Each structure stands twice: as C-alpha cells, then as structure tokens.
Amino acid sequence: MLVILSGCRSTRYLKDYQSLVTKVTLDSIDKRFKEQAYLYVQSDIRPNSKLNLALYNYFNTKKGEYRTDRIKNIGEEPNILDSALVEISRKEIEKFLASKGFLKAKVKSEIEIKNKRAHITFTASQGPEFHIRNFSYEINDPEVAKIYEGNRPTFSHITPGQRFDADSLSFEREQIYQMMKRNGYYDYLRQYVRFEVDSFHYDSKADLKMFLSNPPNKTEHPVYTIADSYITIKNSDNKLDSIAADSFLVDSQYHFTDHSEKFNPEKIADYIFVNKGDLYNISRENITYDRLYELNVFKNIKIEYQKTPDSTNRLNPVYEIVPLKRMSNRIEAEYTFNAGRNGFNVANTYSNRNLFGGAEQLELKARYGVLFNSNVKGSIIERVFNRDLQLGANLIFPRLITPFPVPVYSSVGIQHTTFSTSFQSFEQKNAFSNRTFINSVTYDWLASKYKLHSFTPLNVEFRKGRLDSTFREAIRDKGFELYIRTNDRQYFNLGSLYSFTYNAPRLNTYNDFIYFRGSADLGGNTLGLLGKLFDFPEDSNGIKRVFRVPYIQYVKGEIDVRSYHYFGGDRQFVARINTGIGHPGKNNKTLPFEKNFYAGGSSGVRAWQARTLGPGNYNRSSINDSTTRANLRNLDQLGEIKFEGNLEYRFKLLNNFFGARVRGAVFGDFGNIWRLKPTLENPGGEFKFNRVLNQMALGTGGGLRFDLDYFVLRFDAGIKVKDPQFTGSDQWVIRYLFDKKEFKDNYYATNRPDRYRFVIYNFGIGMPF
C-alpha cells in the first residue's frame, strides 16, 4: 500500500485543463449545521479519499493516462472541478440554511486553483435566525380538527418561540398522515397539508399557518371500515395451481385460498390484526406485516384494499402471500488453526419451516470437528488432538404452549415455545472425554419492541466425563485432585434459566443507546428440596444421588451492559462491562466444569486466546510437568468470577473495497477471571479486593470489519499490555514487544510447551459486541 501511495501522485494523469478538488471549506456557517450543510456539496466535487484515489489510479491508468476501457471498479475516480456543480452546491447550501431558520441567508463561492489542485470555499452570510411568533391552523373538516387537536400534543415540534425549521414542518405533515391513516381515513394524502410562512413584517419573527384541506369536491374526509378479508397463499415458486385450491372460511371474515395446501388457516389467522368491523388502521396493517414475516415461512407478503361496491365506505383487505420453500438443508465447513494446531469443522442443518401447518419449525443439526497437533509426528490419526461430535434437534412453535390458557399472539412480537434436545461427545486425546445429553423447554416473549424475556423452566441434563487413566494418575501425583473430582465423574441436573435483553434490535443501528442483558442459571434446587423430603441416598462422600447418579446444585448469574455513542458518519464509540459469578450448592463442593467462566477470545480480552487468561495471577509454570501442562491446556484456566471490559472506537475506512465497505476499529480491553477460594490447582487465582488491580489484564489493538451487507467479516489484532501472570514490573509486557527474543525464550523454558505471544489475531463473523 505504501508503494501504491508513494508511486501515484494525485494529479499526474489529469489533462492540462483539469483540476482535482482537494479541499472544500464552508465558512461562516453556524457550527450546529455545518456538518449537514456539507452534505449539500455535490459528491462529485468533494475531495477524494487519498487511499481510494490511489487505488483507482493504480488499477485504471496506462502509459501516463486514465484508461477509457476495461475500467476496474476499485477505489474512486478523481473528482474534477466542475463550475456547474459548484453553483448547484452553492444554491443547495443557501436553501438548506433557509430551511433551518436563516430565511435571508446568502452564500457565495470562490475557487482557488494551484498546480491542478482546486480549493473551493463557500462563504455564508446567514442573516438573522427567524423564530416562530404565532402558529395557527385551518382545518375544514370538524372531525379531523377534533382528532388533530387531541393528538397534536403527542407529536408536534411546532411551538411559538422556537426556531423556524422546515424539518419540523415535514415532521408535522408526516405525523398528520400517520394519524389520519390510523383513524380510518384510507384515502387521505400528504398533499392535503400545506404551510404558509409570513416573515416580512416582523424583525426575525415568522408567523406560521397550517392548512389541512378536504378532498376535491367534498365537504369532509371519508372514513372507512374493514369488511371481509381474502387471503391467497401461492406456491413457493409464486405460481397458482391449475387444479382447485383448498378454500376455508375462518372466524366468519377470513377467506383463505391455499394453493400450496400446506397451511392451517386457523393458525395463520392468529397473526392477522386487520379485523372485520374495525376502522381502517395502517398500524394494524404494519403489525400484520411484521408478524407474518416473523413466522419465517413467507417470502413475499402484499396487502391491498378493495372498496366494496355497495358505497358503504368499507374495505376488503386482499392478501397475496408467497411462502418460502418448506424444507431446506445447509452444509457448512470451516478450517481452524490455533497455536500450532489446525483442523476442520463440518456441519449439516436440516430445516422444516412448516411441520404441522402452523409455521412450526423443526431443525435437525449435526456437527463434527477435529483438531490436529502439528507438533506431533506420525500418521494423521496419531496427530489428532481432540474430536467433537454434536447432534441436536429443535422444535419451535410460534406460540406459548402451557398447561393453562395464554394469548396465542402479541402485537409487539411473536411468542415462541422451543423443545430442544442435544447430545455432545468430546474427546481430547490422552486427557479427557465428555458425553453430555440435554433436554429443555424454553419460552421466549417480548414485553415491548426492545424488551425480550427468555425463560427455561425445565432443563434436564446428564453428563458423563472421564479422564484418561494415565493422565488422571499423573495429575493426581501433581496435586490436581480437584480436576479429577470436577471432570472424572457423571452427574444429573434439573435446572432453570432466565434471561432479559434490552435494546437488542438497536445493535445494528447508529444511535445513542444502552444495551443490557442479564441471565440467571439455577440448578438442582428442586432436587435439593425433594432430597430433604424423600431422603435421597448418599455416597461415601455425602453426595446425594437420584437415579443412582449424583445431582448438582449451583447458582450462576451474568450481566452484559454496553453504552453505544454515535458521532455522525460511521463513527461510533462502545463501552462494555461483562461480569458474572457462579457458586456451587450443597450437593457439590465445586462449580461444574461447564458452568465456570473463561477469559480471552474474540469477544473478550482480545490480546489473549480464549481460555488462556487467568485466573487471577495464575501462571501455568506452577505445573511442573510439561506433559501434564500440555494435556491440561484449555482445562485449567477457569473461574467462578468474571469481570471483563471493552472500549472500542469504530470509524469508516473505505466505501468500496472489492465490493465491501471497510470500517476500522481501535480498542482497549481489560479484565480477568477469579476463583472464589484459594486452590492448589490455581495458585494466586483467588479473588481479593486488595489485589484486583494487580490481577487485571490489559490489552489494546485494532481491527478491520468488511461489511458485505449480508454479514460482516472481522479481523482484530490484540496486543498484550499488562499480563497478570507475572509479578511486579514484569507485568507490563508491552515494554518487551520490540525486544522480545530473550523474554520469549525464558518463558518457554519455564512454561514448555506453551509459547508466549504478544500479538493475538482474531477472525470472526459479525461484530464482537
């Protein structure tokens, strides 16, 4: 890139009569509106991005001239000075200032050219800022006037004394349109509202009057009510069968014609909110669109209205619906690499979007992954580090299925009941194996557009974990008895989970908002109560059993809070805190392995790989045997307490880079995990208030996000700044970044086979948070 930038002077390919616009200045414009005013400068005379122009020059020039054929769509072509566009921009800026209350504003333009480089200056003489002295309105239809007067306080931005702003007038017109469309006025048009401004008789004051006229040749606006609805469901190929389709009448108002012969009309009618006898209401129409699309079984939905021929101001809603393919199958594969190990994952997902005719969805998933250790010699089988097989099935109903009656739909979102079952078989060679079987029932519902509740009243889990016998004895000799008790066992769990999420729909927007997610995970409490009532049998360690298997008890909670701030353009700042704590119950001395927290990774402290940070000041050199250290990797760095924080600033880099928008990010991450109590396995890993700062890891870095519209590819590079596994000033490892050989050699000598990495690269899909 440096070669491209240094080898392509921005004006070398221009004709003698051409000038490149390199600077545009807006002078004497109120700072409140300067950024908006710049948007009215025509895009073809704005300065190019130096990088984009350099890329365009590199790929689209030949023999000292711009190419006229086979032009590659890379970068930006040069923005050449055009006096006609300068004049258009001047007039548009002048109009913009007038729309913001500077009704007497004048703008002039000046052009300075030097060495084929043009500098354009727009200088404004804004004049006085006009404010509204009086606001009045004239509405010819008394009923409409009554509705407007009742609703105006809830939406109007026009008040005496405020600055005149054309955007407020546009907003008023749009709100009146929505108001009328919610109250039965199907034929209402935006053009019925107009404004008159009188600014000639008062010093910096304007009188504003609004007129809401009736339809031509009418004394009032007609009000419409809803009659019967006609719903036609086509085939997924958007065609109608030549044979007769299934026809149904539901609730004496919904006439269904189903050419696909796949849907239960009574179930689909639950998500139609335009009802017979109601006033026409565009809000109910929009809710119907939202709910039908949220069922995830329809590809296209079109709602139109036909006036009944009896001249009674009634409307027949007409629905034309095209469903998605009922069944689909998706195969995915990925290549993974991590610290000298590489492998692959292969997954298959089968979906049936309409199992019983009411938009019930069945998902069957299978995934197999294997990781190879490149440091091991021998055949491919001998180099297998771990294997992971996962099988799962989800059956999702778009309603709450409960023993007691509940509403089957909601105006703010579709409720879901999910029956889920899964099985996982994990093997880490010569170390650890695990079999997990989980069944659950989950309810999801929205309290509002931005408040999501998820409740799993029943989560049944069976796990059987085994350590390799040789490995088990080796770590027992090293004093790691806790890991034997935690992982070399089987258990039964009967638990419940609850989570609440606020503002998730805003995550893909540029706004100022707070995001929150809190979750609680409870296990074994019901069994603990039953154990007291029915006196469950105990083993020699005092652990109670059910179905001859020990059951576990625990409590775990986690909170994720983020603050998003928007600075205009594509600039955004995000601050995040993610914290949690887990505690074992009476029937088990330690928190189950799967319920512990881990630190690091692409969405945590990114200068550390996942499961390689903490707990506390723990350093893996305390494991004296290198073989045990290798086999315990990703198993020993866990904790019952977690605290992570992130600060990230996001900004735009390129609008078009091989079809993708490129955004950059710089970030700072901090945090760690801790044990609740001192343990022999993790010396220095326990939580103490007076040691928190000493045990906090710090990392920084930057990244790129390639926005391909359908998904975002993410690349981050995290750099370690402060590493709590060391002591004293050695924690500030950033000072060794550019003189690291001796440091890394010393670390390898004490922590073999672990190697120290100052920079960690993370690849992912989607934003980190």
mmCIF file of C-alpha atoms in Angstrom, residues 442-685:
data_model
loop_
_atom_site.group_PDB
_atom_site.id
_atom_site.type_symbol
_atom_site.label_atom_id
_atom_site.label_comp_id
_atom_site.label_asym_id
_atom_site.label_seq_id
_atom_site.Cartn_x
_atom_site.Cartn_y
_atom_site.Cartn_z
ATOM 1 C CA THR A 442 -37.939 -22.618 26.587
ATOM 2 C CA TYR A 443 -40.416 -19.750 26.333
ATOM 3 C CA ASP A 444 -39.482 -16.503 24.565
ATOM 4 C CA TRP A 445 -41.700 -13.428 24.516
ATOM 5 C CA LEU A 446 -41.477 -9.676 24.045
ATOM 6 C CA ALA A 447 -42.794 -7.241 26.637
ATOM 7 C CA SER A 448 -42.151 -4.425 24.152
ATOM 8 C CA LYS A 449 -40.252 -3.980 20.922
ATOM 9 C CA TYR A 450 -36.992 -3.689 22.867
ATOM 10 C CA LYS A 451 -37.587 -5.962 25.887
ATOM 11 C CA LEU A 452 -37.106 -9.696 25.362
ATOM 12 C CA HIS A 453 -37.702 -12.338 28.040
ATOM 13 C CA SER A 454 -36.498 -15.913 27.804
ATOM 14 C CA PHE A 455 -37.448 -18.493 30.422
ATOM 15 C CA THR A 456 -36.446 -22.153 30.534
ATOM 16 C CA PRO A 457 -38.441 -23.688 33.370
ATOM 17 C CA LEU A 458 -37.172 -27.173 32.610
ATOM 18 C CA ASN A 459 -33.598 -28.012 31.682
ATOM 19 C CA VAL A 460 -32.655 -31.672 32.162
ATOM 20 C CA GLU A 461 -29.008 -32.533 31.701
ATOM 21 C CA PHE A 462 -26.966 -35.719 32.012
ATOM 22 C CA ARG A 463 -23.187 -35.666 31.756
ATOM 23 C CA LYS A 464 -20.568 -38.395 31.862
ATOM 24 C CA GLY A 465 -16.952 -37.210 31.963
ATOM 25 C CA ARG A 466 -13.875 -39.376 32.054
ATOM 26 C CA LEU A 467 -10.152 -38.632 32.369
ATOM 27 C CA ASP A 468 -7.629 -40.916 30.718
ATOM 28 C CA SER A 469 -6.341 -43.261 33.436
ATOM 29 C CA THR A 470 -2.661 -42.430 32.844
ATOM 30 C CA PHE A 471 -3.428 -38.723 32.710
ATOM 31 C CA ARG A 472 -5.598 -38.999 35.832
ATOM 32 C CA GLU A 473 -2.808 -40.567 37.866
ATOM 33 C CA ALA A 474 -0.287 -38.056 36.540
ATOM 34 C CA ILE A 475 -2.292 -35.038 37.601
ATOM 35 C CA ARG A 476 -3.172 -36.718 40.913
ATOM 36 C CA ASP A 477 0.572 -37.028 41.586
ATOM 37 C CA LYS A 478 0.888 -33.292 40.846
ATOM 38 C CA GLY A 479 -1.830 -32.414 43.359
ATOM 39 C CA PHE A 480 -4.620 -31.718 40.870
ATOM 40 C CA GLU A 481 -7.219 -33.801 42.684
ATOM 41 C CA LEU A 482 -9.818 -31.070 42.152
ATOM 42 C CA TYR A 483 -9.730 -31.581 38.389
ATOM 43 C CA ILE A 484 -10.301 -35.280 38.878
ATOM 44 C CA ARG A 485 -13.351 -34.645 41.052
ATOM 45 C CA THR A 486 -14.643 -31.990 38.655
ATOM 46 C CA ASN A 487 -14.167 -33.792 35.346
ATOM 47 C CA ASP A 488 -13.861 -37.517 36.031
ATOM 48 C CA ARG A 489 -17.491 -38.021 37.010
ATOM 49 C CA GLN A 490 -21.072 -38.225 35.874
ATOM 50 C CA TYR A 491 -23.986 -36.118 37.097
ATOM 51 C CA PHE A 492 -27.659 -35.329 36.632
ATOM 52 C CA ASN A 493 -29.023 -31.772 36.610
ATOM 53 C CA LEU A 494 -32.574 -30.444 36.788
ATOM 54 C CA GLY A 495 -32.407 -26.676 36.425
ATOM 55 C CA SER A 496 -33.994 -23.455 35.181
ATOM 56 C CA LEU A 497 -32.686 -20.465 33.261
ATOM 57 C CA TYR A 498 -33.946 -16.928 32.746
ATOM 58 C CA SER A 499 -32.573 -14.034 30.699
ATOM 59 C CA PHE A 500 -33.704 -10.495 29.943
ATOM 60 C CA THR A 501 -32.396 -8.493 26.990
ATOM 61 C CA TYR A 502 -32.963 -4.793 26.396
ATOM 62 C CA ASN A 503 -32.361 -2.934 23.106
ATOM 63 C CA ALA A 504 -31.089 -5.861 21.014
ATOM 64 C CA PRO A 505 -32.837 -4.546 17.830
ATOM 65 C CA ARG A 506 -30.754 -1.354 18.066
ATOM 66 C CA LEU A 507 -27.401 -3.163 17.838
ATOM 67 C CA ASN A 508 -27.252 -2.747 14.056
ATOM 68 C CA THR A 509 -28.144 0.956 14.150
ATOM 69 C CA TYR A 510 -26.184 4.154 14.674
ATOM 70 C CA ASN A 511 -27.839 5.728 17.711
ATOM 71 C CA ASP A 512 -27.080 6.604 21.304
ATOM 72 C CA PHE A 513 -28.459 3.811 23.486
ATOM 73 C CA ILE A 514 -27.782 1.415 26.332
ATOM 74 C CA TYR A 515 -27.804 -2.350 25.761
ATOM 75 C CA PHE A 516 -28.388 -4.740 28.662
ATOM 76 C CA ARG A 517 -28.511 -8.483 29.027
ATOM 77 C CA GLY A 518 -28.841 -10.272 32.328
ATOM 78 C CA SER A 519 -29.167 -14.007 32.947
ATOM 79 C CA ALA A 520 -29.676 -16.351 35.864
ATOM 80 C CA ASP A 521 -28.947 -20.089 35.799
ATOM 81 C CA LEU A 522 -30.174 -22.248 38.700
ATOM 82 C CA GLY A 523 -29.503 -25.954 39.022
ATOM 83 C CA GLY A 524 -30.518 -28.665 41.455
ATOM 84 C CA ASN A 525 -32.600 -26.554 43.830
ATOM 85 C CA THR A 526 -35.809 -28.540 43.198
ATOM 86 C CA LEU A 527 -33.877 -31.791 43.610
ATOM 87 C CA GLY A 528 -32.336 -30.433 46.801
ATOM 88 C CA LEU A 529 -35.804 -29.802 48.236
ATOM 89 C CA LEU A 530 -37.046 -33.206 47.114
ATOM 90 C CA GLY A 531 -33.916 -34.762 48.597
ATOM 91 C CA LYS A 532 -34.916 -33.482 52.028
ATOM 92 C CA LEU A 533 -38.490 -34.695 51.653
ATOM 93 C CA PHE A 534 -37.723 -38.159 50.311
ATOM 94 C CA ASP A 535 -34.254 -38.751 51.798
ATOM 95 C CA PHE A 536 -32.270 -39.429 48.597
ATOM 96 C CA PRO A 537 -29.403 -41.939 49.072
ATOM 97 C CA GLU A 538 -25.881 -40.619 49.695
ATOM 98 C CA ASP A 539 -22.469 -41.931 48.628
ATOM 99 C CA SER A 540 -19.381 -42.184 50.853
ATOM 100 C CA ASN A 541 -18.579 -38.502 50.281
ATOM 101 C CA GLY A 542 -22.028 -37.354 51.433
ATOM 102 C CA ILE A 543 -23.194 -36.577 47.891
ATOM 103 C CA LYS A 544 -26.888 -37.307 47.325
ATOM 104 C CA ARG A 545 -27.970 -39.255 44.261
ATOM 105 C CA VAL A 546 -31.059 -39.537 42.100
ATOM 106 C CA PHE A 547 -31.489 -42.435 39.653
ATOM 107 C CA ARG A 548 -28.128 -43.668 41.064
ATOM 108 C CA VAL A 549 -26.394 -40.568 39.681
ATOM 109 C CA PRO A 550 -25.187 -37.569 41.737
ATOM 110 C CA TYR A 551 -27.118 -34.389 41.050
ATOM 111 C CA ILE A 552 -25.552 -30.952 41.057
ATOM 112 C CA GLN A 553 -26.564 -27.693 42.683
ATOM 113 C CA TYR A 554 -25.363 -24.246 41.700
ATOM 114 C CA VAL A 555 -26.353 -20.633 41.127
ATOM 115 C CA LYS A 556 -24.874 -18.574 38.307
ATOM 116 C CA GLY A 557 -25.586 -15.025 37.148
ATOM 117 C CA GLU A 558 -24.132 -12.849 34.383
ATOM 118 C CA ILE A 559 -24.616 -9.254 33.234
ATOM 119 C CA ASP A 560 -23.582 -7.603 29.964
ATOM 120 C CA VAL A 561 -24.008 -3.794 29.830
ATOM 121 C CA ARG A 562 -22.958 -1.648 26.870
ATOM 122 C CA SER A 563 -23.163 2.043 26.045
ATOM 123 C CA TYR A 564 -23.241 2.995 22.348
ATOM 124 C CA HIS A 565 -22.487 6.580 21.285
ATOM 125 C CA TYR A 566 -22.820 7.857 17.707
ATOM 126 C CA PHE A 567 -20.649 10.723 16.423
ATOM 127 C CA GLY A 568 -22.016 11.026 12.879
ATOM 128 C CA GLY A 569 -20.948 9.300 9.690
ATOM 129 C CA ASP A 570 -19.787 5.797 10.552
ATOM 130 C CA ARG A 571 -18.118 6.866 13.790
ATOM 131 C CA GLN A 572 -19.220 5.068 16.915
ATOM 132 C CA PHE A 573 -17.855 4.522 20.417
ATOM 133 C CA VAL A 574 -18.795 1.483 22.517
ATOM 134 C CA ALA A 575 -18.097 0.927 26.216
ATOM 135 C CA ARG A 576 -18.886 -2.501 27.658
ATOM 136 C CA ILE A 577 -18.810 -4.285 31.009
ATOM 137 C CA ASN A 578 -19.377 -8.054 31.199
ATOM 138 C CA THR A 579 -19.371 -9.586 34.662
ATOM 139 C CA GLY A 580 -20.680 -12.720 36.328
ATOM 140 C CA ILE A 581 -20.426 -15.004 39.326
ATOM 141 C CA GLY A 582 -21.235 -18.650 39.997
ATOM 142 C CA HIS A 583 -21.472 -20.540 43.295
ATOM 143 C CA PRO A 584 -21.780 -24.287 43.957
ATOM 144 C CA GLY A 585 -24.657 -25.640 46.031
ATOM 145 C CA LYS A 586 -24.649 -28.015 48.977
ATOM 146 C CA ASN A 587 -24.524 -31.216 46.934
ATOM 147 C CA ASN A 588 -21.239 -30.405 45.170
ATOM 148 C CA LYS A 589 -18.135 -28.745 46.507
ATOM 149 C CA THR A 590 -17.124 -27.057 43.255
ATOM 150 C CA LEU A 591 -18.927 -25.384 40.388
ATOM 151 C CA PRO A 592 -19.486 -27.835 37.494
ATOM 152 C CA PHE A 593 -16.768 -27.534 34.868
ATOM 153 C CA GLU A 594 -19.189 -26.344 32.134
ATOM 154 C CA LYS A 595 -20.634 -23.616 34.373
ATOM 155 C CA ASN A 596 -17.307 -21.886 35.009
ATOM 156 C CA PHE A 597 -16.248 -18.663 33.301
ATOM 157 C CA TYR A 598 -13.343 -18.291 30.885
ATOM 158 C CA ALA A 599 -11.495 -15.180 29.750
ATOM 159 C CA GLY A 600 -9.961 -14.052 26.476
ATOM 160 C CA GLY A 601 -11.168 -14.700 22.956
ATOM 161 C CA SER A 602 -12.539 -12.662 20.079
ATOM 162 C CA SER A 603 -15.333 -11.072 22.134
ATOM 163 C CA GLY A 604 -13.481 -10.632 25.407
ATOM 164 C CA VAL A 605 -9.937 -9.522 26.189
ATOM 165 C CA ARG A 606 -8.719 -9.944 22.620
ATOM 166 C CA ALA A 607 -4.994 -9.919 23.340
ATOM 167 C CA TRP A 608 -5.432 -13.430 24.807
ATOM 168 C CA GLN A 609 -6.806 -16.512 23.129
ATOM 169 C CA ALA A 610 -9.968 -17.975 24.615
ATOM 170 C CA ARG A 611 -9.334 -19.950 27.843
ATOM 171 C CA THR A 612 -5.725 -18.728 28.194
ATOM 172 C CA LEU A 613 -6.150 -15.817 30.641
ATOM 173 C CA GLY A 614 -6.296 -16.110 34.424
ATOM 174 C CA PRO A 615 -7.494 -16.945 36.909
ATOM 175 C CA GLY A 616 -6.015 -14.034 38.897
ATOM 176 C CA ASN A 617 -2.210 -14.179 38.926
ATOM 177 C CA TYR A 618 -2.092 -17.867 37.985
ATOM 178 C CA ASN A 619 0.938 -18.855 35.910
ATOM 179 C CA ARG A 620 0.992 -22.297 34.295
ATOM 180 C CA SER A 621 4.634 -22.745 35.227
ATOM 181 C CA SER A 622 3.274 -23.965 38.588
ATOM 182 C CA ILE A 623 2.508 -27.232 36.728
ATOM 183 C CA ASN A 624 5.942 -28.810 36.895
ATOM 184 C CA ASP A 625 5.437 -31.482 34.253
ATOM 185 C CA SER A 626 5.311 -30.315 30.599
ATOM 186 C CA THR A 627 3.167 -33.283 29.520
ATOM 187 C CA THR A 628 0.552 -32.506 32.169
ATOM 188 C CA ARG A 629 0.734 -28.842 31.215
ATOM 189 C CA ALA A 630 0.002 -29.711 27.582
ATOM 190 C CA ASN A 631 -2.884 -32.037 28.420
ATOM 191 C CA LEU A 632 -4.478 -29.540 30.828
ATOM 192 C CA ARG A 633 -4.404 -26.749 28.238
ATOM 193 C CA ASN A 634 -7.858 -25.121 27.951
ATOM 194 C CA LEU A 635 -8.980 -27.070 31.037
ATOM 195 C CA ASP A 636 -7.171 -25.380 33.919
ATOM 196 C CA GLN A 637 -7.762 -21.646 33.342
ATOM 197 C CA LEU A 638 -11.291 -21.229 34.671
ATOM 198 C CA GLY A 639 -13.029 -19.381 37.482
ATOM 199 C CA GLU A 640 -16.260 -18.716 39.327
ATOM 200 C CA ILE A 641 -15.960 -14.910 38.962
ATOM 201 C CA LYS A 642 -15.612 -12.965 35.723
ATOM 202 C CA PHE A 643 -15.040 -9.273 35.014
ATOM 203 C CA GLU A 644 -14.242 -8.012 31.516
ATOM 204 C CA GLY A 645 -14.491 -4.562 29.952
ATOM 205 C CA ASN A 646 -14.010 -3.173 26.462
ATOM 206 C CA LEU A 647 -13.627 0.286 24.952
ATOM 207 C CA GLU A 648 -13.871 0.430 21.166
ATOM 208 C CA TYR A 649 -13.944 3.295 18.649
ATOM 209 C CA ARG A 650 -15.258 2.449 15.168
ATOM 210 C CA PHE A 651 -14.829 4.512 12.005
ATOM 211 C CA LYS A 652 -15.065 4.291 8.223
ATOM 212 C CA LEU A 653 -12.041 3.499 6.065
ATOM 213 C CA LEU A 654 -13.301 2.664 2.556
ATOM 214 C CA ASN A 655 -16.713 2.789 0.902
ATOM 215 C CA ASN A 656 -15.829 0.200 -1.711
ATOM 216 C CA PHE A 657 -13.053 -2.335 -1.412
ATOM 217 C CA PHE A 658 -13.732 -5.224 -3.796
ATOM 218 C CA GLY A 659 -17.460 -4.843 -3.122
ATOM 219 C CA ALA A 660 -17.210 -4.415 0.651
ATOM 220 C CA ARG A 661 -17.439 -1.383 2.907
ATOM 221 C CA VAL A 662 -14.413 -1.351 5.180
ATOM 222 C CA ARG A 663 -14.543 0.009 8.695
ATOM 223 C CA GLY A 664 -11.729 0.245 11.186
ATOM 224 C CA ALA A 665 -11.637 -0.069 14.954
ATOM 225 C CA VAL A 666 -9.217 0.658 17.766
ATOM 226 C CA PHE A 667 -9.858 -0.855 21.168
ATOM 227 C CA GLY A 668 -8.699 -1.317 24.718
ATOM 228 C CA ASP A 669 -9.716 -4.407 26.719
ATOM 229 C CA PHE A 670 -9.310 -5.245 30.390
ATOM 230 C CA GLY A 671 -10.421 -7.962 32.781
ATOM 231 C CA ASN A 672 -9.807 -11.418 34.207
ATOM 232 C CA ILE A 673 -11.459 -14.358 35.940
ATOM 233 C CA TRP A 674 -11.004 -15.498 39.532
ATOM 234 C CA ARG A 675 -11.567 -18.441 41.842
ATOM 235 C CA LEU A 676 -13.860 -17.906 44.820
ATOM 236 C CA LYS A 677 -11.403 -19.578 47.191
ATOM 237 C CA PRO A 678 -7.675 -20.418 47.126
ATOM 238 C CA THR A 679 -6.961 -23.706 45.315
ATOM 239 C CA LEU A 680 -3.877 -25.864 44.930
ATOM 240 C CA GLU A 681 -4.546 -26.104 41.187
ATOM 241 C CA ASN A 682 -4.540 -22.325 40.536
ATOM 242 C CA PRO A 683 -2.110 -20.665 42.970
ATOM 243 C CA GLY A 684 -2.734 -16.919 43.014
ATOM 244 C CA GLY A 685 -6.061 -17.347 41.267
#
